[in-house]
XYZ file of C-alpha atoms in Angstrom:
491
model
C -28.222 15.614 -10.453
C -25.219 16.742 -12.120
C -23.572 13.994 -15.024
C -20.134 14.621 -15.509
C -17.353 13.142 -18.150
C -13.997 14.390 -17.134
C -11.345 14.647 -19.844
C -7.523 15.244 -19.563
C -6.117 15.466 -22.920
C -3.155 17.356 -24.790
C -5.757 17.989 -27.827
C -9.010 18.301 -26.193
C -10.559 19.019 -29.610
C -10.178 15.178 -30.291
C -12.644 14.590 -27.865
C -15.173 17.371 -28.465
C -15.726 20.736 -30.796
C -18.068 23.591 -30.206
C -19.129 25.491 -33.292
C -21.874 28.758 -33.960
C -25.521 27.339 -35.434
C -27.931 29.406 -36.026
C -27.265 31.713 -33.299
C -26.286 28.366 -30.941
C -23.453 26.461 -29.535
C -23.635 23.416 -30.876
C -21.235 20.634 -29.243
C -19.913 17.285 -30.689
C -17.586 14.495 -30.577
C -16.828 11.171 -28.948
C -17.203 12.987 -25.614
C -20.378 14.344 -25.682
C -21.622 11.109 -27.777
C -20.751 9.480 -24.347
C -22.573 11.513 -21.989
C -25.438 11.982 -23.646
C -25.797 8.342 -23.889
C -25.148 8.077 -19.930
C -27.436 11.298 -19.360
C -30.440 9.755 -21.468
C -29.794 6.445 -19.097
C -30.162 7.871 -16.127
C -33.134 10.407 -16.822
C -35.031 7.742 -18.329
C -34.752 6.082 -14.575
C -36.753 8.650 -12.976
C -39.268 10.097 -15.760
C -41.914 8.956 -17.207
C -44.423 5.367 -16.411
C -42.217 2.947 -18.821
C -39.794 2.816 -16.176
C -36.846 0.472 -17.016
C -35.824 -0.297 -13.946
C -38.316 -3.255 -12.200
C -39.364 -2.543 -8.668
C -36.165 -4.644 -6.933
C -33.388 -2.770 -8.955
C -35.464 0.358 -8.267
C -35.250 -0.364 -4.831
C -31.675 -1.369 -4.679
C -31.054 2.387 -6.480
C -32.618 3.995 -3.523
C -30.709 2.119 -1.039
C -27.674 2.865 -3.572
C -28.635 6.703 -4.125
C -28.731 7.207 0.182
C -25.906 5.508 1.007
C -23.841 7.784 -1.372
C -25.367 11.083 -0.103
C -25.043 9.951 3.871
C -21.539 8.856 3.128
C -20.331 11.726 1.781
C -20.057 15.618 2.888
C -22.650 16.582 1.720
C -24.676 19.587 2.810
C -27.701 19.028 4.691
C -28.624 16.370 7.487
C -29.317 12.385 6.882
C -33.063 13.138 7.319
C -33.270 15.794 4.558
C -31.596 13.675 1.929
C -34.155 10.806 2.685
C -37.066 12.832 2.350
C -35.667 13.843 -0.672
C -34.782 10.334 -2.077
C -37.942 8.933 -1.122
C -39.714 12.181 -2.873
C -38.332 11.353 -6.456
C -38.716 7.903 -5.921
C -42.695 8.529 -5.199
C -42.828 10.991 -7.684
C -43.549 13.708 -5.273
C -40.405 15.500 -6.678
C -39.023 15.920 -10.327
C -35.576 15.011 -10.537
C -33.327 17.356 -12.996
C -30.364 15.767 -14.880
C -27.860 17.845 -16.427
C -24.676 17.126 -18.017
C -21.461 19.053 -17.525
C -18.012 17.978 -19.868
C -14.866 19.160 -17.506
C -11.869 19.126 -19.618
C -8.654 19.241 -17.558
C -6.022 21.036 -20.224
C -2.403 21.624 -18.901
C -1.224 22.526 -21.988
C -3.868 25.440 -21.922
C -1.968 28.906 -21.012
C -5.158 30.362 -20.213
C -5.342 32.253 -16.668
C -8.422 31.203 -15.812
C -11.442 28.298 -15.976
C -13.899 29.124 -18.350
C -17.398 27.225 -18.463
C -19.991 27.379 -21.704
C -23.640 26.543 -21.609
C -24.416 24.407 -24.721
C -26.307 22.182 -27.189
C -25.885 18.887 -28.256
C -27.081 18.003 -31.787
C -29.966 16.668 -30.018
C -30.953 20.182 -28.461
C -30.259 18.764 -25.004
C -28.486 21.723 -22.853
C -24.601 20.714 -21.824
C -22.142 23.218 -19.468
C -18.411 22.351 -21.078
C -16.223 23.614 -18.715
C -12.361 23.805 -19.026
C -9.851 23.652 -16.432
C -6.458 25.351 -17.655
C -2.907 24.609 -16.029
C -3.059 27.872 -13.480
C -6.634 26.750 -12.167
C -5.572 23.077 -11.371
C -2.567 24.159 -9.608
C -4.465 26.291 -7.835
C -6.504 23.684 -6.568
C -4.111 20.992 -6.028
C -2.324 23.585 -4.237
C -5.092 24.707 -1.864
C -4.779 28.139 -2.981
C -1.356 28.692 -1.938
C 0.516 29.524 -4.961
C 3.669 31.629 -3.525
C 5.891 30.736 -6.452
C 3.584 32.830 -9.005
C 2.354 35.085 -6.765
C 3.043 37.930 -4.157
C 0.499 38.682 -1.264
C -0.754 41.580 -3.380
C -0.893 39.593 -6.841
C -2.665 37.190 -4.807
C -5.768 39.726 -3.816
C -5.551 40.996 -7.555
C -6.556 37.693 -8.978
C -9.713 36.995 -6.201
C -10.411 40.609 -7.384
C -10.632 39.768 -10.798
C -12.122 36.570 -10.143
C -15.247 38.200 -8.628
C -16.029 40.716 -11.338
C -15.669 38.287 -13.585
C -18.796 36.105 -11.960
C -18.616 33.213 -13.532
C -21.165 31.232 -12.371
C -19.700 27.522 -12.908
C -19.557 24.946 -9.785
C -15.873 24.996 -10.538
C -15.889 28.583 -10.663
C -17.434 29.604 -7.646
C -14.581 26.727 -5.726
C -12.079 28.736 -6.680
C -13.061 31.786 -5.782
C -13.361 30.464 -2.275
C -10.380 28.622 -2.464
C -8.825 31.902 -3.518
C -9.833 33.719 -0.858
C -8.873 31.437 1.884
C -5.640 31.943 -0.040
C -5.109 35.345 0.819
C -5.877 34.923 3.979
C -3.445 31.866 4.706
C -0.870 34.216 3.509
C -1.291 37.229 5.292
C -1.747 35.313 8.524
C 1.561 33.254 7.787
C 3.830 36.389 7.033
C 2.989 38.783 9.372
C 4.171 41.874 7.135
C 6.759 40.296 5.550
C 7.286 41.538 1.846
C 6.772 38.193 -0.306
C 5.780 34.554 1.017
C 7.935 31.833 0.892
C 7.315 28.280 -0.141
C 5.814 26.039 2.791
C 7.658 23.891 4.294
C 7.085 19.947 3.746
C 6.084 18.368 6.917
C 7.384 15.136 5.217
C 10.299 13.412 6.712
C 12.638 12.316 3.469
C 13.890 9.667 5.193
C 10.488 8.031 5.887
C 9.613 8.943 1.904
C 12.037 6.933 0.539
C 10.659 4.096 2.553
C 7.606 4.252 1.268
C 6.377 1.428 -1.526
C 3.576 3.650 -3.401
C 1.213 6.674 -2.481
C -1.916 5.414 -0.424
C -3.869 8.334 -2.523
C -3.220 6.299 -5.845
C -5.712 3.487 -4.018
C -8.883 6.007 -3.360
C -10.724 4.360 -5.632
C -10.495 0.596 -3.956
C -11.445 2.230 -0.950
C -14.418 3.361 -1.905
C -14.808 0.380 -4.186
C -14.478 -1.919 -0.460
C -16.837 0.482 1.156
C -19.342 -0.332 -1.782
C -18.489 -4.021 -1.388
C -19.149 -4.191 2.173
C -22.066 -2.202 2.170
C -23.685 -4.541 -0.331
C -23.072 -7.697 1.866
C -24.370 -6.094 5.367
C -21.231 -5.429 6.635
C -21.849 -2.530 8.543
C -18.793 -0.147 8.321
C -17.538 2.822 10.632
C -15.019 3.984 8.641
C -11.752 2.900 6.477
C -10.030 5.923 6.129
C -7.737 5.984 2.554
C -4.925 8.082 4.189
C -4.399 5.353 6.690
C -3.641 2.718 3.754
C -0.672 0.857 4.086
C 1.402 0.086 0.667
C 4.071 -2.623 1.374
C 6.036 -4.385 -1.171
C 3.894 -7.224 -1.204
C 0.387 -6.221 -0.577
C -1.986 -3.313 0.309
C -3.350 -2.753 4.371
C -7.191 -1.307 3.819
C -7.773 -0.350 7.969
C -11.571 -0.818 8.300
C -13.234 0.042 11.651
C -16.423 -2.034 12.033
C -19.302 -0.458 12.800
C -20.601 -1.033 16.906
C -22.086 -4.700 17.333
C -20.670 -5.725 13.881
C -18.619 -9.014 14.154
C -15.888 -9.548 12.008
C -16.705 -13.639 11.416
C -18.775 -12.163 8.369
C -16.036 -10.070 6.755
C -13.764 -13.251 7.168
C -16.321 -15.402 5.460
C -16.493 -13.158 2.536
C -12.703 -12.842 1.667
C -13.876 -14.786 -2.060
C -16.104 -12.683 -2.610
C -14.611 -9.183 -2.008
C -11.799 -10.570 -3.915
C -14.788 -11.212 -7.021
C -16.300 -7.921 -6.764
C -12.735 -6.100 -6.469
C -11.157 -7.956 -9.751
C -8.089 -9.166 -7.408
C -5.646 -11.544 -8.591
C -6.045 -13.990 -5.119
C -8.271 -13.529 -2.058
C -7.216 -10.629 0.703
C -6.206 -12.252 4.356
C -8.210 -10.802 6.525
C -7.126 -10.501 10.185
C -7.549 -8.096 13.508
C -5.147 -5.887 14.419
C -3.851 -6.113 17.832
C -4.221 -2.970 20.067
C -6.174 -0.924 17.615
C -10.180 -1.073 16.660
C -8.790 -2.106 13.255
C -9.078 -5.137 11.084
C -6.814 -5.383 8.336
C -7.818 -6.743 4.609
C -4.515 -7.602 3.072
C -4.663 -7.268 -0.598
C -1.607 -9.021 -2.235
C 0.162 -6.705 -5.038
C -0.445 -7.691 -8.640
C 3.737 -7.176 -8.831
C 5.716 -7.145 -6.090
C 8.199 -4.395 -5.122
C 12.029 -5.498 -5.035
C 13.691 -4.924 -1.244
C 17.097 -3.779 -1.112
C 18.586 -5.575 2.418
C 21.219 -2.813 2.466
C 18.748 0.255 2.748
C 17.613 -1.549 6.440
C 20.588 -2.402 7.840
C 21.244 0.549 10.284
C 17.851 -1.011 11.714
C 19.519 -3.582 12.833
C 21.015 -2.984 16.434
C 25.123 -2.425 16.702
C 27.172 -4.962 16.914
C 28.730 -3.296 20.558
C 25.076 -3.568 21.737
C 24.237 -7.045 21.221
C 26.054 -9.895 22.534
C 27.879 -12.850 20.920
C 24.955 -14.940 20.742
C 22.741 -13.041 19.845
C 22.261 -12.742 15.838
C 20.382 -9.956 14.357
C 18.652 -10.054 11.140
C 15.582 -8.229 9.246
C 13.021 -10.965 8.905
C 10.678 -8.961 6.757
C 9.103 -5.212 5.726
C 5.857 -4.675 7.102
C 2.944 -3.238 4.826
C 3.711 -0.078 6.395
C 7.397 -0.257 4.731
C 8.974 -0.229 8.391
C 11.453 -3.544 8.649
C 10.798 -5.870 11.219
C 13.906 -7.234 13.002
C 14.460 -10.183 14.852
C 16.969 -12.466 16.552
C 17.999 -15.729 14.920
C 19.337 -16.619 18.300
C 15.508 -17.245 19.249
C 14.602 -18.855 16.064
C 17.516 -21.309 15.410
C 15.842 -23.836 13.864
C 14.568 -22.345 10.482
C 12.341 -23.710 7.727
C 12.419 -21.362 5.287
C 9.457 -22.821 2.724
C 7.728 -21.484 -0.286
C 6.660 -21.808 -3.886
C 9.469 -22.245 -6.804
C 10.539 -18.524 -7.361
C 8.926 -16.823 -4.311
C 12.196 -16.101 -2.476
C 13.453 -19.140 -0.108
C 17.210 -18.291 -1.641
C 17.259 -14.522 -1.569
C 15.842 -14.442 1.954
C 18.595 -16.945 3.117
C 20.871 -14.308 0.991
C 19.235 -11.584 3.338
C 20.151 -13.077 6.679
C 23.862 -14.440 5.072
C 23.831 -10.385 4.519
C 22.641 -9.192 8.324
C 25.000 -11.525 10.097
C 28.248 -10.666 7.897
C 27.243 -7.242 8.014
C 26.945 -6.993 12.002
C 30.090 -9.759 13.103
C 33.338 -9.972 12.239
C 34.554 -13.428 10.240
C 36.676 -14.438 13.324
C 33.250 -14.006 15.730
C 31.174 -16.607 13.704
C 31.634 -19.717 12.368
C 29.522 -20.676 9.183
C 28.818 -23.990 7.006
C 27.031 -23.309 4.057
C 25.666 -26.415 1.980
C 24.465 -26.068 -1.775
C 23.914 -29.259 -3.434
C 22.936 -27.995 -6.709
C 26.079 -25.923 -6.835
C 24.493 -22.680 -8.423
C 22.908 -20.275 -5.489
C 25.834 -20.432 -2.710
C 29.549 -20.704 -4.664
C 30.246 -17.295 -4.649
C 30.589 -17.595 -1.000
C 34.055 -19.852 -0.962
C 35.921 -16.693 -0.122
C 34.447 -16.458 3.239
C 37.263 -17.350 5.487
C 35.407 -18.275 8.146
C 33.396 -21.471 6.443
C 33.390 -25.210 8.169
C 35.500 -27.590 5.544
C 36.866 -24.419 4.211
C 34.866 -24.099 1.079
C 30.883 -24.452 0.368
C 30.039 -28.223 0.368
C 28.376 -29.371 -2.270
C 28.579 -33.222 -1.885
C 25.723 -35.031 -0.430
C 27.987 -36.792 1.131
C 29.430 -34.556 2.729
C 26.924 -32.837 4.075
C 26.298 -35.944 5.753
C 29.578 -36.206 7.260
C 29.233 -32.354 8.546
C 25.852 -33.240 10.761
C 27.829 -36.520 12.268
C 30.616 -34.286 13.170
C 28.417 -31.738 14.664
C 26.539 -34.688 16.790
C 29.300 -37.242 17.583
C 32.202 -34.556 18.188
C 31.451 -30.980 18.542
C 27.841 -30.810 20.510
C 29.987 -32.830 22.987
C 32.497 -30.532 23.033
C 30.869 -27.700 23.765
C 28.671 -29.381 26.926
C 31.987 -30.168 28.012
C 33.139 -26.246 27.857
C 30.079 -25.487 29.425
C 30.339 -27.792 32.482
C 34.314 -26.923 33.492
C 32.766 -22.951 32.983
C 30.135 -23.859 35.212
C 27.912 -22.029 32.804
C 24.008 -22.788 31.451
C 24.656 -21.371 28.080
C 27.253 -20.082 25.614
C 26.243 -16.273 26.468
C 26.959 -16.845 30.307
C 30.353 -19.056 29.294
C 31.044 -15.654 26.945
C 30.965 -13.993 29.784
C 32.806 -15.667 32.168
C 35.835 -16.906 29.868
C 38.306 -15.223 27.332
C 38.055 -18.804 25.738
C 35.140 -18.037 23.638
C 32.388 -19.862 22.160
C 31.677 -18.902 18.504
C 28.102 -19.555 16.949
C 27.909 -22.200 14.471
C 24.992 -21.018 11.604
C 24.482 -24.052 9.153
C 22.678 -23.080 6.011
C 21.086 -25.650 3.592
C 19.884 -24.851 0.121
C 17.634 -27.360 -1.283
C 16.966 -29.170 1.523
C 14.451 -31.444 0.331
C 17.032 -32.028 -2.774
C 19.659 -33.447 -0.113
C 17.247 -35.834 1.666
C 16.608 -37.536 -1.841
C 20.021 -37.340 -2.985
C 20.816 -39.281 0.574
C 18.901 -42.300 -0.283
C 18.997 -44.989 2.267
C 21.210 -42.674 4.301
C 18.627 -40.001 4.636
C 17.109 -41.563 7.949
C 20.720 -41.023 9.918
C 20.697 -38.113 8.665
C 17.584 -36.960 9.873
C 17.969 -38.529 13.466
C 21.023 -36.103 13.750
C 18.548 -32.528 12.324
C 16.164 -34.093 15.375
C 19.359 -34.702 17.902
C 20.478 -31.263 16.958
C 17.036 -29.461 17.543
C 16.595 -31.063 20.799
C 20.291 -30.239 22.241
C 22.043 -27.372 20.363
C 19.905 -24.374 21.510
C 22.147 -23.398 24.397
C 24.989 -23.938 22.351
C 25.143 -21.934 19.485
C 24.316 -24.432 16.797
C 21.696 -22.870 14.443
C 20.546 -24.416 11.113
């Protein structure tokens, strides 16, 4: 079992030094204070009687120790690595602890990884090995380098790299990742005299949707896997690359394991939100038409939405008719927007918590439908009793009263008008068309029909400001609901 403290500094002497003692490397420092201590920890877990782990915790470190190794590629079968577990855990087998220090350095100009076998002050044995700029490239790159490197320079360096035999783990990667390099680039030039950078296989315009990197979340995935593990949850698979970062939460995809049901995962939403350190508890739902079920995980900070980068999702204004209003009613956790047709929702609610976005979404659809119609196709009345959110709207030409009403009053007078004068109206239009709806009377007349979209900030504000008069006022919201589908009148 390897122990290994990984270390990415500009000055990696702050964290350890190696000097000559009597014929020795000696190594010290904060680093090397810190895996020693961890080293010490874990060896004293499998040697000797005084074990200080009692008999349940040494149990729930097999369990721990086999789930890890079956998990992960690792070589060798599932049976071979519990034979071995179980060995060292009877004491059939001695189990070996060494500790490596990787130091990551990409302000080193060395050429090449370098690894050192030595002591602590302790005499315990230590490998410090140290990863320069060139190396890490190298690897992040899978070995294809063509911006250093010809085909030929290329073979030079996995020559180099053999006769030099170092005999680090890290070492011996990159001399296979080196070769597989020189192979990837004489199959992908075909005689050609120098390699050219691949090509990304990224669309831009997808990129610049995106709300973060599902690989900066890894490390939750595994922590879930962990989680679920511990509570029975048997587990297929959640893959990290099929993470979902939208600007309000994080998708984790997890495929269930066969005859799992997901009633437990539900029931455990408090505590995976415990053992993960989250801010609230993840919604946990199936997804429809895959062998997924999503754990939402809201974002510590949400990500700001600009309406204008998803408005070419919304469908022309020559391909939609009259009545029907597109807007964007969200972005999904995959970043993709999700548009819909206010024509089929006309009776909106838009509720929430003070600051969580009830005015900037009504802002948002205000944006889709000025965006997509003309002013002389729609007709709007906006109402803002608190005279703050709405005012910069009394240029809009095409507004009911002619200005933004912000008298309770008012508004009051606006909902009579639309119930004692214009929903009348309109049936009227309807009936000499001989038409069901305001699309078909669209369609049959050059007399047309505009929409009428009623917005109301504050609503609850205007009910109270109302007083006695709030219960006519209602009666006319319910009169509209019931009656003003067909026509156009959407609030």
């Amino acid at each position: 079992m390897d122990i290994i403290e990984v270390k990415t500094l500009n000055e990696p002497d702050t964290a350890f030094s190696i000097e000559t003692r009597e014929g020795d490397e000696v190594a010290t420092g904060k680093a090397v204070e810190q895996i020693t201590e961890t080293t010490n920890t874990i060896r004293r877990l499998f040697e000797g009687d005084d074990n200080i782990t009692t008999p349940p915790r040494r149990e729930a470190l097999r369990e721990q120790l086999y789930y890890e190794l079956i998990g992960g590629d690792v070589p060798g079968d599932k049976m071979e690595w519990t034979d071995r577990v179980n060995e060292v855990f009877r004491g059939d087998a001695q189990m070996k602890v060494n500790s490596r220090i990787v130091s990551v350095e990409i302000n080193s100009a060395a050429t090449s990884d370098a690894s050192l076998d030595c002591f602590t002050e302790d005499h315990q044995s230590l490998t410090i090995t140290r990863l320069p700029k060139q190396t890490v490239v190298r690897l992040l790159m899978s070995g294809q380098d063509f911006e250093s490197e010809s085909p030929d320079d290329a073979s030079e360096t996995v020559s180099e790299t053999e006769e030099t035999g170092d005999d680090s783990d890290t070492g011996s990667g990159q001399e296979d990742v080196q070769e597989e390099k020189v192979d990837n680039v004489s199959d992908d030039n075909s005689g050609s005299e120098e390699a050219k950078p691949a090509e990304s296989t990224v669309d831009e315009s997808e990129a610049s949707d995106s709300f973060g990197d599902p690989a900066d979340y890894a490390d939750q995935v595994e922590t879930l896997k962990r989680v679920l593990y511990e509570y029975n949850i048997k587990v297929e698979s959640i893959d990290p690359d099929n993470v979902e970062v939208g600007p309000n939460l994080i998708r984790y995809k997890v495929e269930l394991g066969s005859g799992q049901g997901q009633g437990p995962l539900e029931k455990r939403a408090e505590d995976i939100a415990r053992e993960m350190a989250l801010e609230r508890e993840p919604f946990i739902h199936r997804l429809p038409g895959t062998p997924f079920v999503a754990v939402d995980v809201p974002r510590d900070e949400t990500a700001v939405v600009h309406i204008e980068d998803y408005l070419d999702d919304l469908s022309q204004r020559e391909e939609a008719t009259l009545g029907e209003m597109p807007f964007i009613a969200g972005i999904n956790p995959a970043g993709e927007s999700y548009p819909a047709m206010l024509n089929e929702a006309p009776h909106m609610l838009v509720g929430g918590t003070t600051g969580s976005g009830k005015t900037v979404f009504l802002y948002s659809l205000l944006t889709c439908l000025l965006d997509r119609f003309a002013l002389d196709e729609l007709r709007l009345a906006i109402v803002d009793p608190k005279m703050t959110n709405f005012m910069f709207c009394n240029q809009l030409t095409n507004l009911e009263h002619e200005k933004v009403i912000t008298d309770d009053d008012a508004a009051a007078e606006l909902f009579d008008w639309i119930v004692d004068e214009e929903i009348p109206r309109r049936m009227e239009v309807l009936s000499q068309s001989g038409s069901i709806d305001i699309n078909d009377h669209n369609e049959r007349s050059d007399d047309q029909l505009r929409p009428l979209v009623v917005f109301i900030d504050e609503y609850a504000d205007l009910i109270d400001g109302l007083g006695d008069e709030s219960d006519e006022f209602e009666e006319n919201v319910r009169r509209i609901a019931q009656k003003a589908r067909s026509l156009e009148f959407i609030w």
